[in-house]
């Protein structure tokens, strides 16, 4: 699995080199060229929050962003409690197997939420939001195979490189599992409906 990830990230680096050489650099003029082609809701721009994890760019679906917090000491060691709600810290660097040694001097936490599922994702830096035309959300190359194809929605060009767009359902899968178990025991909410809140947008693309 780790070798497959390394091969996939190697391909991402090659795509970034192509972007750096200017072959696809025009894609970064997103708002000006995309808006002229938007004719209906089905072609409305997609918005992503671009971050860095392990020295690589990753995008989160902006519609699930609840906030951003910063830890000056570089660590979120415990679940974050805001207004009485405990949000579990999610270390995607471990799940993605990307190196972060020496990169956590100033840590930011991206708070994501979908329905009753919430979690703080550790990132090195939040670069801001990026709007793209749906056609600019690129599919994963065939080198991404196996379960990791469920981790991402696709790729977008950013800063003469490539950002992998994370699948929110996968990012919050542990939180989703906990909520599902609770609602199943209480019988207060349809589990299928809860899953749909997180997955429907991801499956659309």
XYZ file of C-alpha atoms in Angstrom:
205
model
C 0.000 0.000 0.000
C 2.797 2.432 0.899
C 4.581 1.709 -2.399
C 1.374 2.377 -4.324
C 1.010 5.727 -2.549
C 4.619 6.630 -3.332
C 4.085 5.789 -7.005
C 0.906 7.849 -7.076
C 2.533 10.855 -5.408
C 5.430 10.533 -7.856
C 2.987 10.921 -10.715
C 1.453 13.952 -8.982
C 4.917 15.525 -8.852
C 5.320 14.937 -12.602
C 1.996 16.653 -13.264
C 3.189 19.573 -11.151
C 6.316 19.856 -13.302
C 4.135 20.092 -16.415
C 2.136 22.860 -14.755
C 5.338 24.623 -13.760
C 6.456 24.643 -17.401
C 3.356 26.545 -18.365
C 1.504 23.887 -20.392
C -1.524 24.080 -18.148
C -0.798 27.227 -16.174
C -3.781 29.025 -17.682
C -6.079 26.971 -15.474
C -5.222 29.191 -12.518
C -7.151 32.047 -14.167
C -10.195 30.332 -12.756
C -12.751 32.961 -11.922
C -12.394 35.019 -15.099
C -12.578 32.219 -17.664
C -14.951 29.885 -15.865
C -17.686 32.389 -15.075
C -18.223 33.168 -18.751
C -19.128 29.525 -19.338
C -21.445 29.123 -16.374
C -24.968 28.887 -17.750
C -26.815 26.858 -15.125
C -26.624 25.553 -11.556
C -25.071 22.331 -12.838
C -21.992 24.289 -13.919
C -21.669 26.465 -10.826
C -18.074 26.835 -9.607
C -16.772 24.372 -7.035
C -15.026 25.826 -3.987
C -12.195 24.147 -2.104
C -10.004 25.067 0.871
C -6.376 24.480 -0.104
C -3.977 23.285 2.601
C -0.529 21.783 2.977
C -0.003 18.427 4.725
C 3.394 16.759 4.624
C 4.666 19.288 2.118
C 1.901 18.477 -0.384
C -1.250 20.324 -1.364
C -4.624 18.919 -0.340
C -8.051 20.429 -0.883
C -11.140 20.198 1.343
C -14.693 20.786 0.144
C -15.468 24.313 1.354
C -19.138 23.596 2.023
C -18.123 21.391 4.966
C -15.730 23.943 6.522
C -16.863 25.178 9.944
C -13.734 27.089 10.902
C -9.942 27.208 11.256
C -7.889 27.281 14.455
C -4.175 27.830 14.983
C -1.859 26.322 17.603
C 1.284 28.401 18.028
C 3.085 25.584 19.831
C 2.513 23.356 16.824
C 0.381 20.706 18.503
C -3.236 19.697 18.952
C -2.728 16.855 21.404
C -6.282 16.632 22.670
C -9.743 16.872 21.216
C -10.799 20.489 20.766
C -13.745 21.706 22.842
C -15.670 24.684 21.456
C -18.928 25.848 23.048
C -19.200 22.574 24.920
C -18.736 20.406 21.818
C -15.709 18.085 21.725
C -14.273 17.700 18.226
C -11.890 14.816 17.629
C -8.481 15.677 16.183
C -7.792 13.930 12.865
C -4.157 13.388 11.844
C -4.410 12.790 8.102
C -0.625 12.774 7.742
C -0.609 9.360 9.413
C -3.511 8.024 7.363
C -1.997 9.333 4.123
C 1.515 8.190 5.080
C 3.109 11.555 4.284
C 6.150 12.749 6.224
C 5.641 15.708 8.566
C 8.812 15.591 10.683
C 9.873 19.092 11.624
C 6.878 20.670 9.893
C 4.605 21.248 12.894
C 6.097 24.448 14.352
C 2.801 26.200 13.699
C -0.165 23.881 13.287
C -3.565 24.809 11.962
C -6.725 22.794 12.445
C -9.447 22.740 9.810
C -12.815 22.065 11.444
C -15.062 20.038 9.157
C -18.680 19.148 9.791
C -21.443 17.260 8.012
C -24.638 16.700 9.938
C -23.622 15.459 13.387
C -20.129 14.472 12.213
C -17.369 16.919 13.132
C -13.600 16.740 13.335
C -10.438 18.876 13.424
C -7.975 17.986 10.677
C -4.338 18.879 11.378
C -2.663 20.785 8.545
C 0.595 22.684 8.245
C -0.913 25.661 6.466
C -4.229 26.916 5.117
C -3.625 28.771 1.850
C -7.196 29.934 1.342
C -10.130 29.103 -0.904
C -10.079 28.354 -4.619
C -13.034 28.293 -6.996
C -12.830 26.134 -10.111
C -15.159 25.183 -12.923
C -16.426 21.581 -12.522
C -14.473 20.582 -15.625
C -11.263 21.589 -13.831
C -11.755 18.948 -11.155
C -9.546 16.351 -12.808
C -10.030 12.585 -12.366
C -7.439 10.512 -10.558
C -4.906 8.815 -12.842
C -4.913 5.000 -13.077
C -1.861 4.811 -10.801
C -4.279 5.516 -7.953
C -5.731 2.068 -7.415
C -7.270 0.131 -4.584
C -8.869 1.748 -1.524
C -7.044 5.056 -1.977
C -9.378 5.859 -4.874
C -12.030 6.389 -2.212
C -9.883 8.910 -0.367
C -10.078 11.601 -3.033
C -12.634 13.283 -5.283
C -10.012 14.201 -7.855
C -7.257 16.743 -8.484
C -7.068 20.473 -9.183
C -4.174 22.622 -10.313
C -2.808 25.017 -7.692
C 0.311 27.167 -7.491
C 1.989 25.468 -10.480
C 1.385 22.115 -8.838
C -1.499 19.756 -8.059
C -3.790 19.582 -5.027
C -5.553 16.324 -4.257
C -9.170 16.978 -3.264
C -10.044 14.891 -0.225
C -13.307 12.981 0.056
C -15.048 14.375 3.149
C -16.820 11.064 3.788
C -13.433 9.338 4.073
C -11.892 12.112 6.198
C -14.766 11.871 8.699
C -15.304 8.111 8.448
C -14.405 7.440 12.094
C -16.705 10.220 13.267
C -19.426 8.981 10.914
C -19.072 5.479 12.333
C -19.458 6.789 15.878
C -22.555 8.800 15.031
C -24.037 5.859 13.142
C -23.544 3.588 16.159
C -25.163 6.142 18.455
C -28.142 6.807 16.212
C -28.618 3.091 15.644
C -28.804 2.448 19.385
C -31.091 5.417 19.989
C -33.194 4.942 16.881
C -33.428 8.702 16.431
C -32.153 9.136 12.882
C -31.879 7.180 9.669
C -28.312 5.943 9.206
C -28.756 5.958 5.449
C -29.821 9.605 5.570
C -26.821 10.493 7.742
C -24.402 8.864 5.309
C -26.077 10.664 2.450
C -25.364 14.059 4.027
C -21.641 13.424 3.677
C -21.499 11.370 0.489
C -24.020 12.926 -1.884
C -21.833 15.851 -2.929
C -18.760 13.667 -3.360
C -20.566 11.187 -5.582
C -21.854 13.970 -7.820
C -18.411 14.305 -9.383
